[in-house]
Short mmCIF file of C-alpha atoms in Angstrom, two decimals:
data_model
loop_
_atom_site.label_atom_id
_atom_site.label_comp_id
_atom_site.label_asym_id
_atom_site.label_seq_id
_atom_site.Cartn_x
_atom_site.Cartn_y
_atom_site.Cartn_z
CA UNK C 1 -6.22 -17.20 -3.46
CA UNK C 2 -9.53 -15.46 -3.26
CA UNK C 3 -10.95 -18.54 -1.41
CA UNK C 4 -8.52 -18.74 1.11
CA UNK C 5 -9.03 -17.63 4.36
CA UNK C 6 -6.45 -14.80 6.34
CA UNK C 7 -5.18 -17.78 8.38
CA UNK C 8 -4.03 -20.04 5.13
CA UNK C 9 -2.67 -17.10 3.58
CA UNK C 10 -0.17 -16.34 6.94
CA UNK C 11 0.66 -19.98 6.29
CA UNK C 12 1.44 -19.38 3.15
CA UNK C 13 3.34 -16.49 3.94
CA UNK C 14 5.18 -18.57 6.86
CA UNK C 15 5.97 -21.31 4.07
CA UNK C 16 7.21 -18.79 1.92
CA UNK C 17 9.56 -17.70 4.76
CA UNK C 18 10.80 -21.08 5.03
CA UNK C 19 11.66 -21.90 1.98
CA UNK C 20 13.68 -18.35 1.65
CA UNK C 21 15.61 -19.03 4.64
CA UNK C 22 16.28 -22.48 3.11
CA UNK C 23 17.55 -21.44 0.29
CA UNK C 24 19.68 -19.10 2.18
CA UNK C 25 21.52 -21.19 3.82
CA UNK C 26 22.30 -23.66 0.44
CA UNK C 27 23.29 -20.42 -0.92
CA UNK C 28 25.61 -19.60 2.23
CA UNK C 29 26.91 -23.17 2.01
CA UNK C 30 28.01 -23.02 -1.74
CA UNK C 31 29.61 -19.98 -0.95
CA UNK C 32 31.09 -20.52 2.21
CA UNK C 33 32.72 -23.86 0.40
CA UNK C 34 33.85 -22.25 -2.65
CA UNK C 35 31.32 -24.37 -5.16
CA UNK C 36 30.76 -23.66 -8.56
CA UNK C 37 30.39 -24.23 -12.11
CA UNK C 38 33.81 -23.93 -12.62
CA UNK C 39 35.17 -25.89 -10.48
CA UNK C 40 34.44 -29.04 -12.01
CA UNK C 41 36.98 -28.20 -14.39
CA UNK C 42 40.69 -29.14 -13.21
CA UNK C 43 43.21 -26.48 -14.36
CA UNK C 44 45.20 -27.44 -17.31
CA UNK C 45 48.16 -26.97 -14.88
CA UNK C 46 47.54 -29.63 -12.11
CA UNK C 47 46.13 -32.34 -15.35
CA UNK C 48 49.70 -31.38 -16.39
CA UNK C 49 51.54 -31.49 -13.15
CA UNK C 50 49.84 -34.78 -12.03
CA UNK C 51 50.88 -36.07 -15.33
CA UNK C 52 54.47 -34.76 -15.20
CA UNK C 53 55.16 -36.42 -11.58
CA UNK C 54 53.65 -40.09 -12.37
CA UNK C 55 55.76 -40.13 -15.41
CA UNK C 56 58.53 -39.37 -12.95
CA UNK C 57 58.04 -42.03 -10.78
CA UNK C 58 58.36 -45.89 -11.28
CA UNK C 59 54.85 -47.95 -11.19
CA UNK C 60 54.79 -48.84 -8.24
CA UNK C 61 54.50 -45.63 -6.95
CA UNK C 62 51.32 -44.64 -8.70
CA UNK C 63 49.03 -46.03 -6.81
CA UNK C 64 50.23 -43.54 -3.74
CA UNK C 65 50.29 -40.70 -6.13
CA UNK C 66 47.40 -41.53 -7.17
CA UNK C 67 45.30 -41.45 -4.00
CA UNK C 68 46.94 -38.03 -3.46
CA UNK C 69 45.73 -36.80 -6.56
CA UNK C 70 41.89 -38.22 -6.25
CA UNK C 71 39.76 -35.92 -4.31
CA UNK C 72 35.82 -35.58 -3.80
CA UNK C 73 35.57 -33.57 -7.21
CA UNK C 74 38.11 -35.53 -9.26
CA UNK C 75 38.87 -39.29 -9.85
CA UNK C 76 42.14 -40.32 -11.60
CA UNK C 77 42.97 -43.67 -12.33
CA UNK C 78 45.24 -45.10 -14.80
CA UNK C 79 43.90 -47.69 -17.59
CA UNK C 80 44.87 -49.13 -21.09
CA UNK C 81 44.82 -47.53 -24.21
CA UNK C 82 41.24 -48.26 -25.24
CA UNK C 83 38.27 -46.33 -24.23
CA UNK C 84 36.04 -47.95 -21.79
CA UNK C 85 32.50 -48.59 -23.17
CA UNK C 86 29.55 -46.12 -22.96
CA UNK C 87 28.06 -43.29 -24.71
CA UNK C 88 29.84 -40.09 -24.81
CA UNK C 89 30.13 -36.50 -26.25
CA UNK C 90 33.45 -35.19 -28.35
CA UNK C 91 34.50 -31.48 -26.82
CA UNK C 92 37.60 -31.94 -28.84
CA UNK C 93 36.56 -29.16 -31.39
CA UNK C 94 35.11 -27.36 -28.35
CA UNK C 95 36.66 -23.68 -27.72
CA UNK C 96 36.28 -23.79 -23.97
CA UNK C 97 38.63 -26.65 -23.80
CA UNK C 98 40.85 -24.99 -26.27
CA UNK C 99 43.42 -24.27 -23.50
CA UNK C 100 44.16 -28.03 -22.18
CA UNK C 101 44.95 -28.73 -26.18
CA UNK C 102 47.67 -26.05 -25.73
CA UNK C 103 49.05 -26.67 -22.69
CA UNK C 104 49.22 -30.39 -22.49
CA UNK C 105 49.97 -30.98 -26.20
CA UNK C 106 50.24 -34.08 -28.25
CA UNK C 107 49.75 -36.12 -24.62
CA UNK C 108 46.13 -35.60 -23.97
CA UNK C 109 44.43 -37.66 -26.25
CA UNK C 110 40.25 -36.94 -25.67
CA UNK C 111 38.56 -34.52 -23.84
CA UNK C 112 34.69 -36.20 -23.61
CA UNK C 113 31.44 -35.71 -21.85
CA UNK C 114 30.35 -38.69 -19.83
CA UNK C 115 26.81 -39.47 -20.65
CA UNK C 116 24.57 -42.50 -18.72
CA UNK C 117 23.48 -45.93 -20.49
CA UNK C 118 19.79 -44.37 -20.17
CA UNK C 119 19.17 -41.66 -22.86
CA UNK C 120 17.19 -38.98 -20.89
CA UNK C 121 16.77 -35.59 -22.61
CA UNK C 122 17.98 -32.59 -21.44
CA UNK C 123 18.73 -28.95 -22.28
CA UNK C 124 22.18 -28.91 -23.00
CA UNK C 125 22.59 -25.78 -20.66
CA UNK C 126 22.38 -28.66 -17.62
CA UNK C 127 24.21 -31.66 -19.48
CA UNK C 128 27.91 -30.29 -18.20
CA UNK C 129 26.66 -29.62 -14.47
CA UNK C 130 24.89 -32.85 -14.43
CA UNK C 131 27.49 -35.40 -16.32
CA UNK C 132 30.74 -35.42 -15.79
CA UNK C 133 34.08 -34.47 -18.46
CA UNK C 134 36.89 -37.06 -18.84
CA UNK C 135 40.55 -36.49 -19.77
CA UNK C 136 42.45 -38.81 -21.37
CA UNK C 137 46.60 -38.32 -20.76
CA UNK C 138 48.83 -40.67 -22.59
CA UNK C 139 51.51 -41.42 -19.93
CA UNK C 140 53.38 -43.98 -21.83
CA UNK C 141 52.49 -46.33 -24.76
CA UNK C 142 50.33 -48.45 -23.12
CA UNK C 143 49.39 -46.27 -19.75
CA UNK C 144 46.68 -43.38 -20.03
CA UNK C 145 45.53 -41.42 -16.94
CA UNK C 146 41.95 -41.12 -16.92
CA UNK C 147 41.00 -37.81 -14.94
CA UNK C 148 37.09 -37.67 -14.38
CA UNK C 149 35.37 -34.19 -12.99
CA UNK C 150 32.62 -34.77 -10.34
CA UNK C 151 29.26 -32.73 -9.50
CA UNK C 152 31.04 -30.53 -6.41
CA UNK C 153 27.30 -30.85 -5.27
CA UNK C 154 24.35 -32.60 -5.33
CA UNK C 155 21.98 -32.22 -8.12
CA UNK C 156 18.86 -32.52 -9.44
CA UNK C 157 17.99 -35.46 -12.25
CA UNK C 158 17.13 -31.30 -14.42
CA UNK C 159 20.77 -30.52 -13.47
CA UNK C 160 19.92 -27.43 -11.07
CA UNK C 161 21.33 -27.75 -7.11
CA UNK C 162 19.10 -29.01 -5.09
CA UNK C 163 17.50 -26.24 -3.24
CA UNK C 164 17.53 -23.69 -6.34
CA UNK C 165 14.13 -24.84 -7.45
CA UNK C 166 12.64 -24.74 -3.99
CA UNK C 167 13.81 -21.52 -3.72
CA UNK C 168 12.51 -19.86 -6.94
CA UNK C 169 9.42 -21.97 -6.13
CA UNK C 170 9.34 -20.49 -2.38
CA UNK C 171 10.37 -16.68 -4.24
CA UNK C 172 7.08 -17.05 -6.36
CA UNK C 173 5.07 -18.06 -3.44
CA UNK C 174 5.78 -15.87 -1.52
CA UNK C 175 5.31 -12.97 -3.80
CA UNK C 176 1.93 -13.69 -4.26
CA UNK C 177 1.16 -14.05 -0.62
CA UNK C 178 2.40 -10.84 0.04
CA UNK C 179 0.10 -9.39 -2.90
CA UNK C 180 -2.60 -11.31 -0.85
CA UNK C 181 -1.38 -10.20 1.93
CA UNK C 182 -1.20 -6.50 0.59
CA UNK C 183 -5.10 -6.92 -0.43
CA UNK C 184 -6.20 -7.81 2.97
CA UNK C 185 -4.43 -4.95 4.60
CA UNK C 186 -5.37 -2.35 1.94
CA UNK C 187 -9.21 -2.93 3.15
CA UNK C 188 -8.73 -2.63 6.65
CA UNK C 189 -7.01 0.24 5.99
CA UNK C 190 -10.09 1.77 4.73
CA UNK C 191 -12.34 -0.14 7.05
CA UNK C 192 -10.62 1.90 10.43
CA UNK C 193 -10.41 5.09 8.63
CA UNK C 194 -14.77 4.32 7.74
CA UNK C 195 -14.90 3.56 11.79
CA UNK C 196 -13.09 6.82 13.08
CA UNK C 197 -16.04 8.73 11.45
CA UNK C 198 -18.71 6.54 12.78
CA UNK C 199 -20.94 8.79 15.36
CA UNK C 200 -23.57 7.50 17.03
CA UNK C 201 -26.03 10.83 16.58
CA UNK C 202 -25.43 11.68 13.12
CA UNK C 203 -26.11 10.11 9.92
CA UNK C 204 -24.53 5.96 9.38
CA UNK C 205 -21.47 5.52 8.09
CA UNK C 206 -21.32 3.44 4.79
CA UNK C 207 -18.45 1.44 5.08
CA UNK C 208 -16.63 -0.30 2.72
CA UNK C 209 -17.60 -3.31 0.23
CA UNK C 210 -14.95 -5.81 0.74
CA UNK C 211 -15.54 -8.18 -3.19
CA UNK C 212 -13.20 -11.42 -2.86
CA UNK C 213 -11.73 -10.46 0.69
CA UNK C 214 -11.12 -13.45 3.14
CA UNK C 215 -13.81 -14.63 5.31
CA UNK C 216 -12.60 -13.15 8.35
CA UNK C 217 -12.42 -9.55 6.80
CA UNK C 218 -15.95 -9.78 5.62
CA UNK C 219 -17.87 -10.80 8.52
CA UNK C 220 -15.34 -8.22 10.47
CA UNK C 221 -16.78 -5.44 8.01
CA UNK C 222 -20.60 -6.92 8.81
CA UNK C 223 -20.08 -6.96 12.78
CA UNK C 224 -19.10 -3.27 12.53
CA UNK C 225 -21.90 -2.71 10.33
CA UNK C 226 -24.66 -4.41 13.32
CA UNK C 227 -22.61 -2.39 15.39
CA UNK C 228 -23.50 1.03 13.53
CA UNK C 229 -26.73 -0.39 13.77
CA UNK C 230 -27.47 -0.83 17.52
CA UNK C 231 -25.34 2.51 17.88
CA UNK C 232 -28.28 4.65 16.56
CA UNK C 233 -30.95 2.39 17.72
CA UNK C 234 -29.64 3.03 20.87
CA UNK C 235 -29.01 6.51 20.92
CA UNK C 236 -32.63 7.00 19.42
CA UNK C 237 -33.76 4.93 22.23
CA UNK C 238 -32.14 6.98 24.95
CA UNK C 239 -33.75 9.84 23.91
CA UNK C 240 -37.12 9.18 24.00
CA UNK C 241 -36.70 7.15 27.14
CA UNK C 242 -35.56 10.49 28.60
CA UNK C 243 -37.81 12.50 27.09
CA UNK C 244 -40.66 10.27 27.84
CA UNK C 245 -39.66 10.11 31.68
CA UNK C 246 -39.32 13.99 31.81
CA UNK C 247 -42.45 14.19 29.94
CA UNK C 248 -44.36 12.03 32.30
CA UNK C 249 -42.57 12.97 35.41
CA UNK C 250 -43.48 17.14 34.57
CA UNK C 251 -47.32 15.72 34.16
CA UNK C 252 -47.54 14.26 37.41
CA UNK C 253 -45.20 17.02 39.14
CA UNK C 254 -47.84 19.51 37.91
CA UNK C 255 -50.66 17.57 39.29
CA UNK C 256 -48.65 17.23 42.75
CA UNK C 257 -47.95 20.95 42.57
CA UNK C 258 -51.99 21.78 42.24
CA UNK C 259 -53.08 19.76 44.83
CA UNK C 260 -50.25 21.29 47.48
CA UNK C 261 -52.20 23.72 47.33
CA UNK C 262 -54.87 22.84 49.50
CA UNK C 263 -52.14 21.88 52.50
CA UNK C 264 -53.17 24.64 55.12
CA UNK C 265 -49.37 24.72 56.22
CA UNK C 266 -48.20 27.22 54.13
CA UNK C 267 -44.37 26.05 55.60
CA UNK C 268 -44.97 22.87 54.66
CA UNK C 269 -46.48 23.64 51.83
CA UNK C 270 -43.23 25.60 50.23
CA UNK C 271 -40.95 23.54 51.58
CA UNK C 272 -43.17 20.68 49.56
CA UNK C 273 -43.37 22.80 46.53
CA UNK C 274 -39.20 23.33 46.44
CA UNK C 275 -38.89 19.72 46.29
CA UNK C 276 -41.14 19.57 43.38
CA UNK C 277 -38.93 22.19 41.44
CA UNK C 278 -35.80 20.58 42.59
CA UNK C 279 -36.98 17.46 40.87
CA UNK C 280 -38.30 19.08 37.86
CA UNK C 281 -34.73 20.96 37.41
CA UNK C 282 -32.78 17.67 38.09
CA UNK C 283 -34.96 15.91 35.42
CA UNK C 284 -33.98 19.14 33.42
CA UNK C 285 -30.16 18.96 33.66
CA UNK C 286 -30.12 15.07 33.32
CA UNK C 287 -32.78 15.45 30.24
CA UNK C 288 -30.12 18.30 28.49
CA UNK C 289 -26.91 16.20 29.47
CA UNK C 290 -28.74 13.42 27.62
CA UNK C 291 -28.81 15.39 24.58
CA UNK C 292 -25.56 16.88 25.27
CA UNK C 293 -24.21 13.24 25.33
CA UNK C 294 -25.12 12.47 21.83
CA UNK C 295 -24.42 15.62 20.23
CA UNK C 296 -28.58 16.23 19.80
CA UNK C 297 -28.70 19.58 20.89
CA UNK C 298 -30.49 22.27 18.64
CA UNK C 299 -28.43 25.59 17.03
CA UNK C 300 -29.82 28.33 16.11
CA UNK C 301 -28.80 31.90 15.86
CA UNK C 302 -29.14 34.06 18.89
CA UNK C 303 -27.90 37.06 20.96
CA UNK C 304 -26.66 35.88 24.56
CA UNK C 305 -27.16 39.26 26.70
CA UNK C 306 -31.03 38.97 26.46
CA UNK C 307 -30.83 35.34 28.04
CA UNK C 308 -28.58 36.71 30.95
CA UNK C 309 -30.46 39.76 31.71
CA UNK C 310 -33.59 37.55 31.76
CA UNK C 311 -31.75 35.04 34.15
CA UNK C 312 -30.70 37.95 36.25
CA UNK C 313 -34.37 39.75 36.29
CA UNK C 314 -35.45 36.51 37.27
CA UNK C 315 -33.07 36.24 40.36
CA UNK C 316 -33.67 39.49 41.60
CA UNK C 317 -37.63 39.09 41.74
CA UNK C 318 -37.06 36.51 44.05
CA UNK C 319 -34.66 39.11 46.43
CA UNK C 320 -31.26 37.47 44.65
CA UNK C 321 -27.94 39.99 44.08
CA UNK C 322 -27.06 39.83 41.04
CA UNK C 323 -25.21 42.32 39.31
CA UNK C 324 -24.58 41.93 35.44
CA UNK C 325 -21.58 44.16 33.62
CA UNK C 326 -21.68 44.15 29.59
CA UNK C 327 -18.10 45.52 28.72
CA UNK C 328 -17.89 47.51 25.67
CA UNK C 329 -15.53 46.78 22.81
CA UNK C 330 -12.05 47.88 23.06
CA UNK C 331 -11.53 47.76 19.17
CA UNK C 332 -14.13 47.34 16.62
CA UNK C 333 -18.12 48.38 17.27
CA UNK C 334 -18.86 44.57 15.54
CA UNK C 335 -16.53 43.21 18.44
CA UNK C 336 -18.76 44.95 20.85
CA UNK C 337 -20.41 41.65 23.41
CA UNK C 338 -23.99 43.48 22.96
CA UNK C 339 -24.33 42.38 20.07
CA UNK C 340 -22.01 39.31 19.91
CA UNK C 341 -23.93 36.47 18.21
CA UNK C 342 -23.62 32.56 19.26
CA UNK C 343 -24.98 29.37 17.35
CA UNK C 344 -26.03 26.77 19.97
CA UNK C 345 -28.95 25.76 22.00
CA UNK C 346 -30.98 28.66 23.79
CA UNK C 347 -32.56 26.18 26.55
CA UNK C 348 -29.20 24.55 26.78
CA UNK C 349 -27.30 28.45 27.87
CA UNK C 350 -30.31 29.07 29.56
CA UNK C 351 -28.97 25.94 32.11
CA UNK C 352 -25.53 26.95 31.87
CA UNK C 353 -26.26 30.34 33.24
CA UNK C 354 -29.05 29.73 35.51
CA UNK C 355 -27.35 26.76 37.34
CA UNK C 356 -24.03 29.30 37.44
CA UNK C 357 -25.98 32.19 39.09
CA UNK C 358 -27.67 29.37 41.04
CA UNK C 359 -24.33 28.23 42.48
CA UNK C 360 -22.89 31.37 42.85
CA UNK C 361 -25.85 32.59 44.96
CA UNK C 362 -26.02 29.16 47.26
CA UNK C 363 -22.76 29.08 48.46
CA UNK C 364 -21.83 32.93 47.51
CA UNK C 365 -24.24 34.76 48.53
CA UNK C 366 -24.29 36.92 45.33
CA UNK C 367 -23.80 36.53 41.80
CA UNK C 368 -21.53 39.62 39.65
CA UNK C 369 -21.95 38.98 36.27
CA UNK C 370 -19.06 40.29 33.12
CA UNK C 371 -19.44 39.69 29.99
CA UNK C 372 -16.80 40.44 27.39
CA UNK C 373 -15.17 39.21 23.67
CA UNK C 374 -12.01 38.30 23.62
CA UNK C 375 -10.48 37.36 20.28
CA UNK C 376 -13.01 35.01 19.35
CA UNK C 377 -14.39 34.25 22.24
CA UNK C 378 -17.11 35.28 23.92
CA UNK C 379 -15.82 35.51 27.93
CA UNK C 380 -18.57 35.43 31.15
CA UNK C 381 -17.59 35.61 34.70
CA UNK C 382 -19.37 35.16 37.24
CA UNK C 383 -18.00 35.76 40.78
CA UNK C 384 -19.38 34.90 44.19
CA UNK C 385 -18.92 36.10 47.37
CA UNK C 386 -18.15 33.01 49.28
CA UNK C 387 -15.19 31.43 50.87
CA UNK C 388 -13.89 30.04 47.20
CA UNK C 389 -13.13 26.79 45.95
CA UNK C 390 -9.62 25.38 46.88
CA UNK C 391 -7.19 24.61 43.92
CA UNK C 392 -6.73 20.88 44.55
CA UNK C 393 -10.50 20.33 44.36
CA UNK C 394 -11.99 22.72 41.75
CA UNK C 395 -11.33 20.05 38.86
CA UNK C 396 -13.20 16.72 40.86
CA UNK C 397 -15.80 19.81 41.74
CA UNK C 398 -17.14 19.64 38.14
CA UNK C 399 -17.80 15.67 38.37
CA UNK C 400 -21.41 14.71 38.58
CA UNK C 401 -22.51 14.27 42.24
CA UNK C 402 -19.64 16.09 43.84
CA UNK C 403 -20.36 18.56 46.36
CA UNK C 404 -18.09 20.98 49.01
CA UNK C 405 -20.78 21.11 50.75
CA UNK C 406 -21.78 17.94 53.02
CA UNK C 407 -24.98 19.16 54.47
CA UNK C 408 -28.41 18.44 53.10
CA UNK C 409 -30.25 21.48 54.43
CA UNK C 410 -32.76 23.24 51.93
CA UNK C 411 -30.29 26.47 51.97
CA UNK C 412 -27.06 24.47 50.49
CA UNK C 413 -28.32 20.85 49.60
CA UNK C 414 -28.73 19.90 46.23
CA UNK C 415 -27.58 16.51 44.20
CA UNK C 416 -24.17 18.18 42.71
CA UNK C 417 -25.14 17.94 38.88
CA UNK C 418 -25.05 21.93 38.48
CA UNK C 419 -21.45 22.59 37.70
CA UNK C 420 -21.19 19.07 35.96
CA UNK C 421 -24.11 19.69 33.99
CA UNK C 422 -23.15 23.42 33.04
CA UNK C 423 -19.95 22.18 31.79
CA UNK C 424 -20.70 19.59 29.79
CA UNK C 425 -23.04 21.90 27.61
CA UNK C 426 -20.42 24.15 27.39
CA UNK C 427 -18.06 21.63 26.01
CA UNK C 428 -21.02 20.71 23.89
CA UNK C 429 -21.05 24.26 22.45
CA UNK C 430 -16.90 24.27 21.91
CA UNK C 431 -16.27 26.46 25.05
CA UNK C 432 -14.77 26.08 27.98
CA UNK C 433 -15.20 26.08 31.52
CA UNK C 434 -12.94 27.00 34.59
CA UNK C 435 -12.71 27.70 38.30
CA UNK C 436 -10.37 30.55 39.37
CA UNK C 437 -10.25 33.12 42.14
CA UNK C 438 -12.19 36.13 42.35
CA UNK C 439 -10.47 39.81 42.33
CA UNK C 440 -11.64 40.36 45.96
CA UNK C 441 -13.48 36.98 47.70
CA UNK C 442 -15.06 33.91 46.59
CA UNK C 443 -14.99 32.16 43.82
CA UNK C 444 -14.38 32.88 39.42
CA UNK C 445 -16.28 30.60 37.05
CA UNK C 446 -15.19 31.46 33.61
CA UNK C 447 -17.15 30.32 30.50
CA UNK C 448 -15.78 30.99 26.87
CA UNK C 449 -18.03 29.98 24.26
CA UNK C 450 -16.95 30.75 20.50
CA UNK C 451 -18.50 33.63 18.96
CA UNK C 452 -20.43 33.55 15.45
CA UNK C 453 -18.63 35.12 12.44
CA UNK C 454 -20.17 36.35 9.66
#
């Protein structure tokens, strides 16, 4: 079977289904009839009764009594004294057929098994399903009734019903397809669980070596393989594309940047200069989402509150409000968020909380900053001062390119990556991110992110 291919061995298994439900219903047929061994045996009884009633009767009434006597699994017929030529087998001396010598007496004459001209060997276990067992009755001195058992069904030339052997056959065959079958599956099995752990930015997956599997299984096992493959060749490929671009695109921003300078309008020349950063920050958030993405974003050990009061000494050089709050532990000193610790990427939280304060100072106006542990979790807040977000549009709000905000002015406009951006390296980190309400006005953005334990 280990050349066969998975579609010959489900027509194997079909076959073997066949042949089971054929010799179910030979089985159901026997039984439903009442068919057996044994009944190709006449009861001492009726040989005796049907013997009793013809010597009853005058002669020419045998030939009706007869008729009602003969049926499909017996023949009687009367005949002279001498045995008709053939082979045959004594089962005088036999104790089986012990009981007719008792019950019919010094009457029956031979009890004999019926054998063909032809000689064929055979076990003797078959011989009395296969041939059948004459009576002899002495009726008068020159009448005998001859009673002759028939097969009740049809044989084999081995003696066994016909559909026995195809079914042991079918039994057997089917057996070993479903060991085949069993082999094919047990692979697979293996294969999917192999493919769950397949990621595309960490190390290949080996997968399993499938030795004598079908055809189909083995090239199924190679085309995940190539797929592993071009995963990582892809991934690999994304990033330096990215990186390359924002590479290149930083280069030639810097150059543009150097020779604004020489604009004489110095209106034109910031507004010229914003545009510059706005494209280096959008190349920033698409270049960390990247990375994000496919799980390559660097960890390393770090306390968060000197990022955020960096961030927020950054925002208030350039006339921003921005309050930050450090809340000290309620329980332990180690619980204390001073000195809570985080493993993630410091550029990455450096995005998350700049393009937070960012948002928060756009369309808030100002930017109050808590920062707290709870449980394991490390909880910021950062509340605006704004209208707020409506409920039925906070969760579209963190799509990419999704904006409240329709206008395209320099004070609001923007390509709506922010928020999408900031949550998606949050989920990267574990944490979470979620709009509420603020105590007083404006909007809530929450960030957990898990804290390190020792």
């Amino acid at each position: 079977m280990l050349g066969l291919s998975l579609s010959r061995r489900l027509i194997a298994i079909g076959g073997a289904g066949l042949l089971a439900l054929w010799i179910a219903l030979i089985s159901f047929y026997y039984l439903a009839n009442g068919l057996s061994r044994a009944t190709s045996n006449p009861p001492p009884g009726q040989i005796a009764a049907i013997a009793t009633l013809l010597k009853s009767e005058p002669e020419d009434r045998w030939p009706l009594l007869i008729d009602a006597a003969s049926s499909p699994i017996l023949d009687v017929r009367i005949t002279g004294t001498d045995l008709p030529p053939g082979e045959t087998t004594d089962l005088w001396d036999n104790t089986e057929y012990r009981i007719y010598r008792e019950v019919l007496g010094e009457d029956l004459l031979s009890i004999r098994l019926l054998t063909p001209g032809r000689r064929i060997r055979r076990p003797l276990l078959f011989k009395r399903v296969v041939n059948p067992i004459q009576f002899r009755v002495r009726l008068s001195p020159e009448r005998v009734l001859v009673m002759e058992t028939r097969t009740p069904f049809i044989v084999t030339w081995f003696g066994l019903p016909v559909g026995l052997g195809a079914g042991l056959i079918g039994t057997l065959f089917g057996l070993v397809a479903m060991i085949a079958l069993h082999r094919e599956i047990r692979p697979l099995t293996r294969l999917a669980a192999a493919v769950d752990r397949i990621d595309p930015t960490g190390t290949p997956v080996p997968l399993p070596k499938l030795k004598g599997a079908a055809p189909e299984t083995r090239a199924l096992v190679n085309a995940f393989e190539r797929l592993q493959t071009r995963l990582h060749a892809i991934v690999r490929a994304r990033l330096a594309l990215i990186g390359g671009i924002q590479h290149d695109v930083r280069t030639f921003a810097t150059r543009l940047r150097l020779r604004l300078e020489h604009i004489p309008d110095e209106v034109v020349r910031e507004k010229a200069v914003a545009d510059i950063n706005d494209m280096i920050e959008l190349l920033d958030n698409a270049m960390l989402a990247g990375r994000a993405g496919v799980g390559a974003l660097d960890e390393e050990l770090f306390d968060i509150v000197p990022l955020l009061e960096a961030e927020v000494a950054d925002r208030r050089a350039t006339g921003g409000r921005v309050t930050l709050a450090v809340l000290p532990a309620e329980a332990a000193p180690e619980t204390a968020a001073e000195t809570a610790l985080l493993i993630g990427d410091r550029l990455a939280l450096r995005r998350i909380f700049a393009n937070l304060i960012d948002n928060a100072l756009k369309y808030g106006s100002a930017a109050h900053l808590r920062l707290m542990v709870e449980g394991e979790w490390l909880r910021l807040t950062i509340d605006d001062e704004g209208p707020g977000i409506p409920s039925d549009q906070r969760e579209i709000l963190m799509e990419p390119f999704v904006r409240l905000e329709t206008s395209r002015a320099r004070k609001t406009g923007g390509a709506g990556l922010g928020l999408a951006v900031a949550r998606n390296l949050v989920e990267a980190h574990g944490g979470t991110l979620a709009i509420d309400d603020a105590p007083v006005r404006g909007a809530r953005i929450i960030v957990r992110l898990p804290l390190f334990r020792s």
